[in-house]
């Protein structure tokens, strides 16, 4: 029978089929941990007198609560300090490999796994974090789990799971210059809505997806959860294999050949049926930005703030009214006229080396606009080191941007990098919820190219809007 990629990975991991209403029990190949969602799970193990079943398949990093400056000083915020210290104690007690602040491999959990070669095609990957969907870019079945499930995986290396439906997201054609993976996924979410993926594993397919680099594919899969999906996946291909080859945890020698042979069987079979299909024309996409307070409230940069009155669906209309009032925006204002105070380049969506390179290319020869602060936060210390080898930090600093240490940073208000009430950002992260980047902060989700151009002009912009007058 023809099967989809997701079905193949699922079936390869069933330890025990559930009968009737019972869920299947799946084996988990990789368990990622961070400081926010692990403490109660470790407590649970301790109370039950259990050890970790497979510490060798478990890895932890510090990302959410870490400051991105003065990292050699004690963490000032007591809550954050406790989180980080608790993770350190737990990892030492239970024998889990941890990359703490300052370590060469520390970084955002979803940047660290792939860069170490831990994330591989055909795996099941879990983490107590919704953006675990990122790892699906490798053809892994990867999803976020709750804290009680984290404990279950720690104790047994398995997880009871209910079946899912499959949705194909076909993106055909080629992206125009200046249009990126971030624009693709923002357009997908605007099309299917923040609940459109509920109950589904999304598979991104088509010529525009095949043409993406691994890092761009991670950007797409990262935001699957913002469409409500269980996971997002892309079939592994030569691009995937080339990315993994030679990484610290990649198979080598005969194991590599055997792995590639297996990975090559994972793509969805010809004739396999999806429960739903959505199609997007890549050639028609332009830079996309959000105007509202959920990731589905987005439009092409060339559009204007929508008029809620013109929205037929009542729920959507009310949501739009509320969003505009929170965002301090007037219907009809061209999106390009929206002025920002802050630009944030980073996060597990867009904090990898290609994102930094793309933004640096725009910033070279330019300066951040008066009154705008720009934070550049590499997704991991390895990304930071690579960027410094390439001199990108000098480009950012010469442009007046702040060059930071690795972490989640301004993606969410759990560390010192936050917006003040009423401040507005252009942010390469994945969520624009009320207060996400700090209480009262207003977030516009954008690509790294739009982030950089916006920093220069001070209003939401794409690189194509920069004129010779913007050069310094
Ligand atoms: C803190 C963590 C549980 C959360 C998540 O699950 O995604 C965070 O990473 C986020 O992006 O909102
Ligand atoms: S960078 Fe943002 S989205 Fe990613 S794990 Fe951290 S807080 Fe969550």
Short mmCIF file of C-alpha atoms and ligand atoms in Angstrom, two decimals, residues 34 36-37 63-64 108-110 127-132 144-145 225-226 348 408 411-412 414 430-431 433 436, ligand 1:
data_model
loop_
_atom_site.label_atom_id
_atom_site.label_comp_id
_atom_site.label_asym_id
_atom_site.label_seq_id
_atom_site.Cartn_x
_atom_site.Cartn_y
_atom_site.Cartn_z
CA UNK A 34 15.53 22.72 28.17
CA UNK A 36 11.45 25.49 31.18
CA UNK A 37 9.59 22.19 30.78
CA UNK A 63 18.07 28.67 26.04
CA UNK A 64 14.86 30.35 27.23
CA UNK A 108 18.35 27.16 21.24
CA UNK A 109 17.38 23.51 21.48
CA UNK A 110 16.04 23.39 17.90
CA UNK A 127 10.88 17.95 23.34
CA UNK A 128 8.73 19.76 25.86
CA UNK A 129 8.53 22.60 23.39
CA UNK A 130 6.04 23.34 20.64
CA UNK A 131 8.64 24.31 18.04
CA UNK A 132 10.07 20.80 18.00
CA UNK A 144 6.26 19.13 21.17
CA UNK A 145 5.05 17.31 24.27
CA UNK A 225 2.63 24.60 15.12
CA UNK A 226 1.44 28.16 14.41
CA UNK A 348 14.76 29.01 16.30
CA UNK A 408 15.85 32.52 22.73
CA UNK A 411 11.51 35.69 20.95
CA UNK A 412 9.70 35.53 24.29
CA UNK A 414 11.47 35.00 29.74
CA UNK A 430 7.41 32.94 15.19
CA UNK A 431 4.82 34.34 17.58
CA UNK A 433 0.79 37.09 20.63
CA UNK A 436 4.97 37.75 23.73
C1 LIG B 1 8.62 27.72 26.90
C2 LIG B 1 8.19 26.73 25.88
C3 LIG B 1 7.40 25.67 26.55
C4 LIG B 1 7.49 27.38 24.69
C5 LIG B 1 6.98 26.39 23.64
O1 LIG B 1 6.46 25.33 23.93
O2 LIG B 1 7.08 26.65 22.48
C6 LIG B 1 8.40 28.38 24.02
O3 LIG B 1 9.53 27.79 23.47
C7 LIG B 1 7.67 29.17 23.00
O4 LIG B 1 8.18 29.35 21.90
O5 LIG B 1 6.56 29.65 23.30
#
